[in-house]
Short mmCIF file of C-alpha atoms in Angstrom, two decimals:
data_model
loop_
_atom_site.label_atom_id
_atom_site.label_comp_id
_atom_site.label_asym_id
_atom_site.label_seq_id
_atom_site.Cartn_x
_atom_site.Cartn_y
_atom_site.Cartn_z
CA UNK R 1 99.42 127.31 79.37
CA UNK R 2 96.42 125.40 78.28
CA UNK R 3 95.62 121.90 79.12
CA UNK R 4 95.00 120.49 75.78
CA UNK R 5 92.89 117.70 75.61
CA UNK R 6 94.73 114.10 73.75
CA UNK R 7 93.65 113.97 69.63
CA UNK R 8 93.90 110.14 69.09
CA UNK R 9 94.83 109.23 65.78
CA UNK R 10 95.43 105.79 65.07
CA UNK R 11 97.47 105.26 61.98
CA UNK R 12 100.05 107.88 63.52
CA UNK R 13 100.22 105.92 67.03
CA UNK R 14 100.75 102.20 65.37
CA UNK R 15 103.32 104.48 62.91
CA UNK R 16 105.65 105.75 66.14
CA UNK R 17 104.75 102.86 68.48
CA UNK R 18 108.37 101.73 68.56
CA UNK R 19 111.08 101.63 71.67
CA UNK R 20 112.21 103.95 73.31
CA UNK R 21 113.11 105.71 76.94
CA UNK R 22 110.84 107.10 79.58
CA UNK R 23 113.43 110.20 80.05
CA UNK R 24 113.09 110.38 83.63
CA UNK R 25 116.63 111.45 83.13
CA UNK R 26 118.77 112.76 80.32
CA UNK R 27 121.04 111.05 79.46
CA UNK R 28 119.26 107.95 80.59
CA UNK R 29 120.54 105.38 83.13
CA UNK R 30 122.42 103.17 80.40
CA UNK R 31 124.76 106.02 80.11
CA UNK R 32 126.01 105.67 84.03
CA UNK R 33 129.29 104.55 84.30
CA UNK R 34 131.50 102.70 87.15
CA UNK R 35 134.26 105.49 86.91
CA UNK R 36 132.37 107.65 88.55
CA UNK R 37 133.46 107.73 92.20
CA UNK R 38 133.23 109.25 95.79
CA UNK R 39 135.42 111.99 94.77
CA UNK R 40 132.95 113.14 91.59
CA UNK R 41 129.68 112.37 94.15
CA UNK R 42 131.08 115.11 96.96
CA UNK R 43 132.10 116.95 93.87
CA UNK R 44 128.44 117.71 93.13
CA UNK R 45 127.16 117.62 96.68
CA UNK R 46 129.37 121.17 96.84
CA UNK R 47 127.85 122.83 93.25
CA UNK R 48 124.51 123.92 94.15
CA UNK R 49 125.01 124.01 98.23
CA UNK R 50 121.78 126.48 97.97
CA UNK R 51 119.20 123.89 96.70
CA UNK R 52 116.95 122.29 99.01
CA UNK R 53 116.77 118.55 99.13
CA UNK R 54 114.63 115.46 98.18
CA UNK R 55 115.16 112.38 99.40
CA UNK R 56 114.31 109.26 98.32
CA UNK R 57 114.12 105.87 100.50
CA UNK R 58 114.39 102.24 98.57
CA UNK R 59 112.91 99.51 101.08
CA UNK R 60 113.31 96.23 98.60
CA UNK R 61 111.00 93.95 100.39
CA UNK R 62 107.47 92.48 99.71
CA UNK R 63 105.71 90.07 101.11
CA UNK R 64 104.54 88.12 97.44
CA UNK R 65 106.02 87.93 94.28
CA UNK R 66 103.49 89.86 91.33
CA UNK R 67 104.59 88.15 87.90
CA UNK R 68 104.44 91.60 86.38
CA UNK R 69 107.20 93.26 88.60
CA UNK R 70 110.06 94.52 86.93
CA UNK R 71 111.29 96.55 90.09
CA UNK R 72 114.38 95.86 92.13
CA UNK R 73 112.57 93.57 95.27
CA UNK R 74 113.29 90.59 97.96
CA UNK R 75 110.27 88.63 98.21
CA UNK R 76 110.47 87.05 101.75
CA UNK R 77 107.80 87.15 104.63
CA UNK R 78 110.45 87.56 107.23
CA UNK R 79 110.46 90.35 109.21
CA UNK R 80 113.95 90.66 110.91
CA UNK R 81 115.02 91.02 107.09
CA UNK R 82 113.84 94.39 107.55
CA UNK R 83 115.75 94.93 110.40
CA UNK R 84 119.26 94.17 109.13
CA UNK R 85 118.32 96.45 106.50
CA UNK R 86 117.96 99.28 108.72
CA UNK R 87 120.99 98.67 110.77
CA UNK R 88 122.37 99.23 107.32
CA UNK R 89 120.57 102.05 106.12
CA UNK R 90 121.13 103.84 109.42
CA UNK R 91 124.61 103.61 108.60
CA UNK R 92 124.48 105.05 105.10
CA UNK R 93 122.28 107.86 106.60
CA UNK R 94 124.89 108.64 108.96
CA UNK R 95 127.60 108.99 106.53
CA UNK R 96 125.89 111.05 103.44
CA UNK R 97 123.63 113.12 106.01
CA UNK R 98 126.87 115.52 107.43
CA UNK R 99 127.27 116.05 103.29
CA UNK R 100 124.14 118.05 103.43
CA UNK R 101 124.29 119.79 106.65
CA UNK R 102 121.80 122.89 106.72
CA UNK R 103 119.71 121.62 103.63
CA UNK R 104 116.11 122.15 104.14
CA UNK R 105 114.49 118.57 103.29
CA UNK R 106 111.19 119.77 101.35
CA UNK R 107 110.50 116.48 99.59
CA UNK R 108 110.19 112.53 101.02
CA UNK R 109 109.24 109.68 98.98
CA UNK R 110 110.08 106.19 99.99
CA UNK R 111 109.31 103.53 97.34
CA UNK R 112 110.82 100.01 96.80
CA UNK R 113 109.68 96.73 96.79
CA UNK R 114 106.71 97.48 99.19
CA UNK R 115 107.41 100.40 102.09
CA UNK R 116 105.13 99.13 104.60
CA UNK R 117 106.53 95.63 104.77
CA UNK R 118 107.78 97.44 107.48
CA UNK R 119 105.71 96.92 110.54
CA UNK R 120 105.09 99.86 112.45
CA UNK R 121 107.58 99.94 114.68
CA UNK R 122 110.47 99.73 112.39
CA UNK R 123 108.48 102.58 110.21
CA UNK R 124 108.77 104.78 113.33
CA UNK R 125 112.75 104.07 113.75
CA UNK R 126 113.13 104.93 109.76
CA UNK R 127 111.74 108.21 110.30
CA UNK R 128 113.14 109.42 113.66
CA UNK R 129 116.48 108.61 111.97
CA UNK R 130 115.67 110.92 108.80
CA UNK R 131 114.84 113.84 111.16
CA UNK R 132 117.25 113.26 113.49
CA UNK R 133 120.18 113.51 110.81
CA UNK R 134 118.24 115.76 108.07
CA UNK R 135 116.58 119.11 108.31
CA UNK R 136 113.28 118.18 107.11
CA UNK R 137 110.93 121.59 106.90
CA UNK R 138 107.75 122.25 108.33
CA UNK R 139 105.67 121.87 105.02
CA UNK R 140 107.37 118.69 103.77
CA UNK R 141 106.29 116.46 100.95
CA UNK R 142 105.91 112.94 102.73
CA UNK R 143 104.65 110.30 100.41
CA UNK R 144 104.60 106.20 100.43
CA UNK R 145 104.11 103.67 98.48
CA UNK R 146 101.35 101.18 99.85
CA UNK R 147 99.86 97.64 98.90
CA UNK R 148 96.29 97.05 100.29
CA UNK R 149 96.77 93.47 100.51
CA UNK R 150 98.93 93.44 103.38
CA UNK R 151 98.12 96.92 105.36
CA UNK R 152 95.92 97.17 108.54
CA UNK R 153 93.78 100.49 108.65
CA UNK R 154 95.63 101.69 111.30
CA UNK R 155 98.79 101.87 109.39
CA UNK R 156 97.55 104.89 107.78
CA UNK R 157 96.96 106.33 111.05
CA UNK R 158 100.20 105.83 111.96
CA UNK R 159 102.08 106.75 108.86
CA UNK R 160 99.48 110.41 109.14
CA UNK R 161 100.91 110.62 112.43
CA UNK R 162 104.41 110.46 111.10
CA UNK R 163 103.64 113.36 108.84
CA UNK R 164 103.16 111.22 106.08
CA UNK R 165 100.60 113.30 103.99
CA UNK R 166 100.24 111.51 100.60
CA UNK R 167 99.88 107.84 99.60
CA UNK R 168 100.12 106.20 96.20
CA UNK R 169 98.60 102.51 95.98
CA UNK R 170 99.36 100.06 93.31
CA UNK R 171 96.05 98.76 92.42
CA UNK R 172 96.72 97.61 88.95
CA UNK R 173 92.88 96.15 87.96
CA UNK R 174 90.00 95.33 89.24
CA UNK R 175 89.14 92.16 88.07
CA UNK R 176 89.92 89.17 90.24
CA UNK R 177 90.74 87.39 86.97
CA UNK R 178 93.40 89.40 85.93
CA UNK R 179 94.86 89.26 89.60
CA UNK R 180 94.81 86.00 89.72
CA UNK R 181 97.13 85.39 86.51
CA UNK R 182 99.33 87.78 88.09
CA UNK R 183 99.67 87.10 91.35
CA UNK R 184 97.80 89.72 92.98
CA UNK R 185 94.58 88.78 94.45
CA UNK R 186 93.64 92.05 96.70
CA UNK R 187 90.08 93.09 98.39
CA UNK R 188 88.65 95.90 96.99
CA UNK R 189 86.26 96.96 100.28
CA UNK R 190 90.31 97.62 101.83
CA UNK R 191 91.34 99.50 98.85
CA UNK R 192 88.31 101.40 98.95
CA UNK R 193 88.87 101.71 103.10
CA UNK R 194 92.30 102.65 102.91
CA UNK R 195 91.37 105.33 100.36
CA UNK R 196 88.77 106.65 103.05
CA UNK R 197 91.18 106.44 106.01
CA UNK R 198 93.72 108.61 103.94
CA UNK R 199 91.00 111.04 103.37
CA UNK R 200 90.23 111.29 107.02
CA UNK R 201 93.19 111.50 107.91
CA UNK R 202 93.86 114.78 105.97
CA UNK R 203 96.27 113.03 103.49
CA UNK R 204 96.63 115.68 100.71
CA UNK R 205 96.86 113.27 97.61
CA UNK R 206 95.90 109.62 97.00
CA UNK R 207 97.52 108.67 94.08
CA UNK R 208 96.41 104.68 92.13
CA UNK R 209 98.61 102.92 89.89
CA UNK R 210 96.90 100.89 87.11
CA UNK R 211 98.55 98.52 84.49
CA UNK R 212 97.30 97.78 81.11
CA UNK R 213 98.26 94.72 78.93
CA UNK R 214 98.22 92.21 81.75
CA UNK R 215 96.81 88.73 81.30
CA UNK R 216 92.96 88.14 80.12
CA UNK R 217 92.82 91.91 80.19
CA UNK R 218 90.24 93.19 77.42
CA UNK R 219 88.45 96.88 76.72
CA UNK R 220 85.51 95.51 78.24
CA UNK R 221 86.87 93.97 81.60
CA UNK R 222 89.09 97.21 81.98
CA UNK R 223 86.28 99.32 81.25
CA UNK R 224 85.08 98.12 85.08
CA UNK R 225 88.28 98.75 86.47
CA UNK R 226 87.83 102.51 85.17
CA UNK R 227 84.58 102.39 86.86
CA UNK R 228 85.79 101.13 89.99
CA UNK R 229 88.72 104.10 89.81
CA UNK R 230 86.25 106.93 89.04
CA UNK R 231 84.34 105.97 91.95
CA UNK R 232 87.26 105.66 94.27
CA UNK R 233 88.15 109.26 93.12
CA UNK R 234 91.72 109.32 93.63
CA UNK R 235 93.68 112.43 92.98
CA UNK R 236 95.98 111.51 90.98
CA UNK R 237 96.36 108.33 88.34
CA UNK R 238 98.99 106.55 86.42
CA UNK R 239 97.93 104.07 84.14
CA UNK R 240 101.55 101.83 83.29
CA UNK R 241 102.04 99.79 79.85
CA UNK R 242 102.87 96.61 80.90
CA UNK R 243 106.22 95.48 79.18
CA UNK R 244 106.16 91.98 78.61
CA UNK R 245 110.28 90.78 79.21
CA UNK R 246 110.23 87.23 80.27
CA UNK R 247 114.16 86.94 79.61
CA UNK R 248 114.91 90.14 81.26
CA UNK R 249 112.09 89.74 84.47
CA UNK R 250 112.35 85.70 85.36
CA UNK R 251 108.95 86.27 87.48
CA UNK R 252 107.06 87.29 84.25
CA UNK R 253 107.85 83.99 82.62
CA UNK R 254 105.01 82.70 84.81
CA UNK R 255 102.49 84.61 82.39
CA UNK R 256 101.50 83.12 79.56
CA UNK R 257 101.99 84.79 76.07
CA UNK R 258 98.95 83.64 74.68
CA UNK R 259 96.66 85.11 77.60
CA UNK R 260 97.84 88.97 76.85
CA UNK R 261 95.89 90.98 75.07
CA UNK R 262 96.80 91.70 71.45
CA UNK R 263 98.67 94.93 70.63
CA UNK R 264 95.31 96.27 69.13
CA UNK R 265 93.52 95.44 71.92
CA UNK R 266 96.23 97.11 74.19
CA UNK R 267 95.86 100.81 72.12
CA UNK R 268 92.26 99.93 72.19
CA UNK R 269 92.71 99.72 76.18
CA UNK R 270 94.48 103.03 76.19
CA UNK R 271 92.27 105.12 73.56
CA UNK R 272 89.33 103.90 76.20
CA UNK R 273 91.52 105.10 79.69
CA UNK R 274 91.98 108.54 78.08
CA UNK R 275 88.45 109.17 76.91
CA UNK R 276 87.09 107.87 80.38
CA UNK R 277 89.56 109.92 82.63
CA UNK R 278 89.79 113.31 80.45
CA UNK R 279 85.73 112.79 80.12
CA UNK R 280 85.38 112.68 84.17
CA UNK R 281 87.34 115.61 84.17
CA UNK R 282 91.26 114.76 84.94
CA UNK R 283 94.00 116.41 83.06
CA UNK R 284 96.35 114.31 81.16
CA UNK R 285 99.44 115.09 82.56
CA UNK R 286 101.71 113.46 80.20
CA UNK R 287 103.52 109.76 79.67
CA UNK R 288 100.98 107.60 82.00
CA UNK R 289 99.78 110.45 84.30
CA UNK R 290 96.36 111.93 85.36
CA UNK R 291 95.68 114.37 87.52
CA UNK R 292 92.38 116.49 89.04
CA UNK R 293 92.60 119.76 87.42
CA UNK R 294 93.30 121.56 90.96
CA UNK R 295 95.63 119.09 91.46
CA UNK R 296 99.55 120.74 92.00
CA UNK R 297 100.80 118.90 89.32
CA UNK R 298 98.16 119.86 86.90
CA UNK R 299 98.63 123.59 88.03
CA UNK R 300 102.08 123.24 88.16
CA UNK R 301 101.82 122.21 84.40
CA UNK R 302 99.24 125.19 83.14
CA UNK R 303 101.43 127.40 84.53
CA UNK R 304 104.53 126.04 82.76
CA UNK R 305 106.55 124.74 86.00
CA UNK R 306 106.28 120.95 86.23
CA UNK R 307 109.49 119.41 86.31
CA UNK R 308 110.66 115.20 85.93
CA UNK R 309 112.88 113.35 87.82
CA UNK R 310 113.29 109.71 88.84
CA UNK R 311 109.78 109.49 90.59
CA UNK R 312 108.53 110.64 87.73
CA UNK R 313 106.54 114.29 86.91
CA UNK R 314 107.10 116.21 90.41
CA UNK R 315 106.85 120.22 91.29
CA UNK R 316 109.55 120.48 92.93
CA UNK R 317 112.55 120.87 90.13
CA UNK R 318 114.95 123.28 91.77
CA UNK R 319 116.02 120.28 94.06
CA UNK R 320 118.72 118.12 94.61
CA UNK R 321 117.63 114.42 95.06
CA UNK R 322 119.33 112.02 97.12
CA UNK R 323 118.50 108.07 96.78
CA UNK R 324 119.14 106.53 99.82
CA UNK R 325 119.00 102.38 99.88
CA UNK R 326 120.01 99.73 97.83
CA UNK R 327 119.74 100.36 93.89
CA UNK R 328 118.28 104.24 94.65
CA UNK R 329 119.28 106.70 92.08
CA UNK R 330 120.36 110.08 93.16
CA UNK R 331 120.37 113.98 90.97
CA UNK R 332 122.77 115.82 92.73
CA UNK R 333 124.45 119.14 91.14
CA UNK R 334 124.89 118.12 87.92
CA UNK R 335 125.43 114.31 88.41
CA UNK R 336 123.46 111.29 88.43
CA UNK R 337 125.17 108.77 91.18
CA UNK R 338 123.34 105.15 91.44
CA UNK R 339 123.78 102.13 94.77
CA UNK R 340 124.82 99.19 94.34
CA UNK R 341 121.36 96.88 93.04
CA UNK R 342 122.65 93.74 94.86
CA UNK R 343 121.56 93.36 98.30
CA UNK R 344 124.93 91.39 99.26
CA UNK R 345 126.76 93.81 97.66
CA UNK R 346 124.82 97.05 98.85
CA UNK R 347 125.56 95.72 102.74
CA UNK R 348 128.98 95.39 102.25
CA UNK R 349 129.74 98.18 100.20
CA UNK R 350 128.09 100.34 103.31
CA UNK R 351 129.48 98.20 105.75
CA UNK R 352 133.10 98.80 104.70
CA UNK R 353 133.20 102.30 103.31
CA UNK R 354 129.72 103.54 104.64
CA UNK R 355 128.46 104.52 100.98
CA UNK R 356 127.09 102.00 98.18
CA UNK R 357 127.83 104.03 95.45
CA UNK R 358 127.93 101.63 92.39
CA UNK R 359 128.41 104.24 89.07
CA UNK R 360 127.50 107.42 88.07
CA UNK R 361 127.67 110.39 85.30
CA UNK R 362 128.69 113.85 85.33
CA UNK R 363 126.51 115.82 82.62
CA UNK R 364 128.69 117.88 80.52
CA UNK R 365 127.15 121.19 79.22
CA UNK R 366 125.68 119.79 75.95
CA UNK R 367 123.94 117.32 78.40
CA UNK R 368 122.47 119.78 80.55
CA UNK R 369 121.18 121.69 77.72
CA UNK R 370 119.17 118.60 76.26
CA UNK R 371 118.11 117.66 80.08
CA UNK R 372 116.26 121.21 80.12
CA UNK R 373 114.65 120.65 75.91
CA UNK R 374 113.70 117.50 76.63
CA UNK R 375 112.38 118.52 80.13
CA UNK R 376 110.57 121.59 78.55
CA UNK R 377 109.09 119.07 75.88
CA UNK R 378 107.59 116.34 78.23
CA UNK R 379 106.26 118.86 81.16
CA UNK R 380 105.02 121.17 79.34
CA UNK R 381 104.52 119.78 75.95
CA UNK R 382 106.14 123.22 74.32
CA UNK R 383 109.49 124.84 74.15
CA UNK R 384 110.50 128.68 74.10
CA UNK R 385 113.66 128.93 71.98
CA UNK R 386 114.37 132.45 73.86
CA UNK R 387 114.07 130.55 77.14
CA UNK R 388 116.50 128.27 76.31
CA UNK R 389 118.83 131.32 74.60
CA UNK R 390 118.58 132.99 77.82
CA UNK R 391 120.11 130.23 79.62
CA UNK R 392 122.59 129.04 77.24
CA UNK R 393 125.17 130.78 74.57
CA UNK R 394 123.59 129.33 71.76
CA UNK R 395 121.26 129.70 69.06
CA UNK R 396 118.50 127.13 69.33
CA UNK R 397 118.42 126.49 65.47
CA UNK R 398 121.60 126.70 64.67
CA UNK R 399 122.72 124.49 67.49
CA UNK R 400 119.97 121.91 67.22
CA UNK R 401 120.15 121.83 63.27
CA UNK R 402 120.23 118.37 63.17
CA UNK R 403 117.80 117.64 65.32
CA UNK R 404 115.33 119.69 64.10
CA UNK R 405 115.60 118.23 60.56
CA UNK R 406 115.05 114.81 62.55
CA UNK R 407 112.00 116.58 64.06
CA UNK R 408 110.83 116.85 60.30
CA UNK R 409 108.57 114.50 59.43
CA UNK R 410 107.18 114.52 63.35
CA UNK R 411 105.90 118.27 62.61
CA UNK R 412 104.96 116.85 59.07
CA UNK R 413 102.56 114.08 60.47
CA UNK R 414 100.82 116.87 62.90
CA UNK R 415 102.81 115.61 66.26
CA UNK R 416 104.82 118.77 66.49
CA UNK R 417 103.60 122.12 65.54
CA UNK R 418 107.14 124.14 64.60
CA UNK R 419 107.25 128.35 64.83
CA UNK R 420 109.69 130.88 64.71
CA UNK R 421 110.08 131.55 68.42
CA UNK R 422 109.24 127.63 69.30
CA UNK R 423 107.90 123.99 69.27
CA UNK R 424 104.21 123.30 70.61
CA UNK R 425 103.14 119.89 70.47
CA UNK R 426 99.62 119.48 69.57
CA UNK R 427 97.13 116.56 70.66
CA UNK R 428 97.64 114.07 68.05
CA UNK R 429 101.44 114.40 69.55
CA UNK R 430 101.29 114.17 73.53
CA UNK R 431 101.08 110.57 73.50
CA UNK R 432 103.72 110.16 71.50
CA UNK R 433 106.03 112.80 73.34
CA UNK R 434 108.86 109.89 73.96
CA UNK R 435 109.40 109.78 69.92
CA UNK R 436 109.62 113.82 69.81
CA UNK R 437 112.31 113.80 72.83
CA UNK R 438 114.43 110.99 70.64
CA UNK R 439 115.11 113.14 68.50
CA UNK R 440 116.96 115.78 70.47
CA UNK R 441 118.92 112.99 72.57
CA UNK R 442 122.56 112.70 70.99
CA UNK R 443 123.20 108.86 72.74
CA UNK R 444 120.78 107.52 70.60
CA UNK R 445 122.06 108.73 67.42
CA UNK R 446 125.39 107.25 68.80
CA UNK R 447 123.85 103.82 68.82
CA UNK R 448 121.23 102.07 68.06
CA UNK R 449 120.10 100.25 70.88
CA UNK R 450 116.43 100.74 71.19
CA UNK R 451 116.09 97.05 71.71
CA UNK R 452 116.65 97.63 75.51
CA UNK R 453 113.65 100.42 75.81
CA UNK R 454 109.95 99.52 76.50
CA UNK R 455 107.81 100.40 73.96
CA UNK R 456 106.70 103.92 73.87
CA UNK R 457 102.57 103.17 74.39
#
């Protein structure tokens, strides 16, 4: 499969620049429901018993609020916090782990909040309890969310010892100026030292998160950011639209309106990140992703095998995941099963019954065929019609009729080229490969409620 470079075409992205979801799930979280239970979550535990396992840790804690976070966090600098939480989470371990008895663990992420709030110590306990009640294998994925400002260097020693092996950092710009206005003023000699000590290590990925549309940002003061990032070298890169929703995120109505850039200036932003990356050589991996062309994802996606989950564009699709934590999100057979988001209520929902599930959805079979389409569509940026046929009792056109005459005027602007045997979308249409998914998800045609969506650029 080739790796395509991005077309940009202007009057086509302002055309489509409307709401829409991210589709690191089908049907998307709005469509969980509270009747799901413990009964349908053991249900789909026991479907695929076979398929090795992800997991996925939530620690909510940072140390400082950034006005941009939209994320599920406690902002306190007290460390015991982080104890009580384990006590917790040791609990929760100990009742789903028996579930998966015998499951190879291939796959470790923990995210939150801000993973190495934890000190040490309590990172040490976190893992010996994983191992101790999961079978994690030999060549595990370990990977961690870090933020330079509050990390010694030896950290990464530690976490390397620990078998961690790759790191993503939320770096987010550059320019003290923009940190400032947001709330997150961070040294770049540490980011650029933490990056090394990875490196030596023998950390197999350093991954950077930047965000674009943040206060006082402009093309020319994120133009040094890019610079910064190309010299840093990371191996992977996403580069996040900021969504400005002061009455949905109460810490983001601490940034003024009038200091973000302008939605022309924003595309502007973007046009310039895709130029500078693809020109230095990374593949556009789709959504907000870059990757070094011998990167796995970017093989992984020439070859036609990336896959999507909750953490975003992974490898590793014939999983089941398993969110452990408060508000973590778990794929499991068929199902998508959520924790409670409250931290009161997460502690006493383990405490008493020694899960926190909070709702749920079992896919029906029409949902599981649009998972894989829409899957196919935003990995790999083309779909096989016999592929599909091969997996399902349907034909494609027949069945998606009505989609495909929404597709219309997407393969009439140039987005989506359509054949006989298949969809391929071209360059003009990978950055707008949200708006080609829409129209092969059924909810939305149900109701219009794009309001609750971040824009799709």
């Amino acid at each position: 499969m080739s790796s395509q470079q991005i077309e940009w075409d202007q009057r086509l992205i302002e055309k489509y620049n409307y709401a829409g979801p991210r589709y690191t799930s089908y049907p998307t979280a709005l469509e969980f429901s509270e009747n799901f239970g413990e009964a349908d979550f053991q249900q789909a535990v026991a479907r695929y018993p076979e398929r090795p396992l992800s997991l996925y840790v939530h620690i909510p804690f940072c140390h400082r609020l950034c006005y941009f976070c939209g994320c599920n966090k406690i902002v306190t600098r007290q460390l015991h916090k982080a104890d009580r939480y384990l006590d917790v989470l040791e609990q929760e371990i100990r009742q789903r782990a028996p579930l998966f008895a015998g499951r190879r663990v291939t796959q470790l992420h923990w995210g939150g909040g801000t993973p190495t709030f934890l000190n040490q110590q309590q990172v040490s306990r976190l893992v010996g309890l994983l191992r101790s009640h999961f079978l994690l294998a030999d060549d595990i994925e370990m990977s961690i969310e870090v933020d330079p400002r509050e990390i010694e260097l030896e950290m990464i020693d530690h976490l390397g010892a620990l078998g961690f092996n790759r790191l993503s950092m939320g770096v987010q710009d550059f320019n003290k100026a923009v940190q400032e206005k947001v709330n997150r003023v961070q040294d770049e000699a540490m980011i650029f030292a933490l990056v090394q000590r990875a490196r030596e290590q023998g950390f197999r990925s350093v991954s950077i998160d930047l965000i674009y549309g943040l206060p006082l940002q402009t093309p020319e003061s994120f133009a040094f950011t890019l610079q910064r990032v190309i010299d840093l070298n990371p191996d992977r890169l996403s580069v996040f639209n900021y969504a400005h929703l002061p009455a949905l995120f109460a810490a983001q109505r601490k940034i003024k309106d009038d200091e973000l850039p302008s939605a022309t200036q924003k595309l502007e932003i973007l046009q310039q990140t895709i130029a500078t990356l693809t020109g230095e050589g990374y593949q556009f991996i789709g959504m907000d992703h870059f990757a070094r062309p011998d990167d796995e994802l970017a093989v992984a996606q020439r070859a036609g095998k990336l896959h999507r989950n909750f953490q975003g564009y992974t490898t590793q699709g014939e999983t089941d995941l398993l969110g452990l934590g408060v508000s973590a999100i778990s794929m499991i057979g068929d199902s998508y099963a959520q924790n409670h988001k409250e931290l009161k209520t997460w502690y006493a929902s383990v405490e008493e019954q020694g899960n926190a599930l909070w709702r749920g959805l079992t896919l029906s079979d029409d949902d599981c065929l649009r998972r894989n389409v829409i899957k196919a569509l935003i990995c790999n940026f083309s779909l096989d019609y016999a592929a599909i046929e091969a997996q399902w009792p349907i034909a494609f056109r027949r069945y998606f009729a009505e989609d495909l005459q929404l597709l219309a005027p997407l393969v009439a602007d140039g987005l989506v080229e359509q054949h006989e045997r298949g969809l391929r979308i071209t360059g003009v249409g990978r950055l707008l490969i949200r708006n080609i998914c829409m129209c092969f998800d059924a909810y939305l045609r149900q109701k219009a409620r794009q309001q609750q969506f971040s824009r799709v650029i």
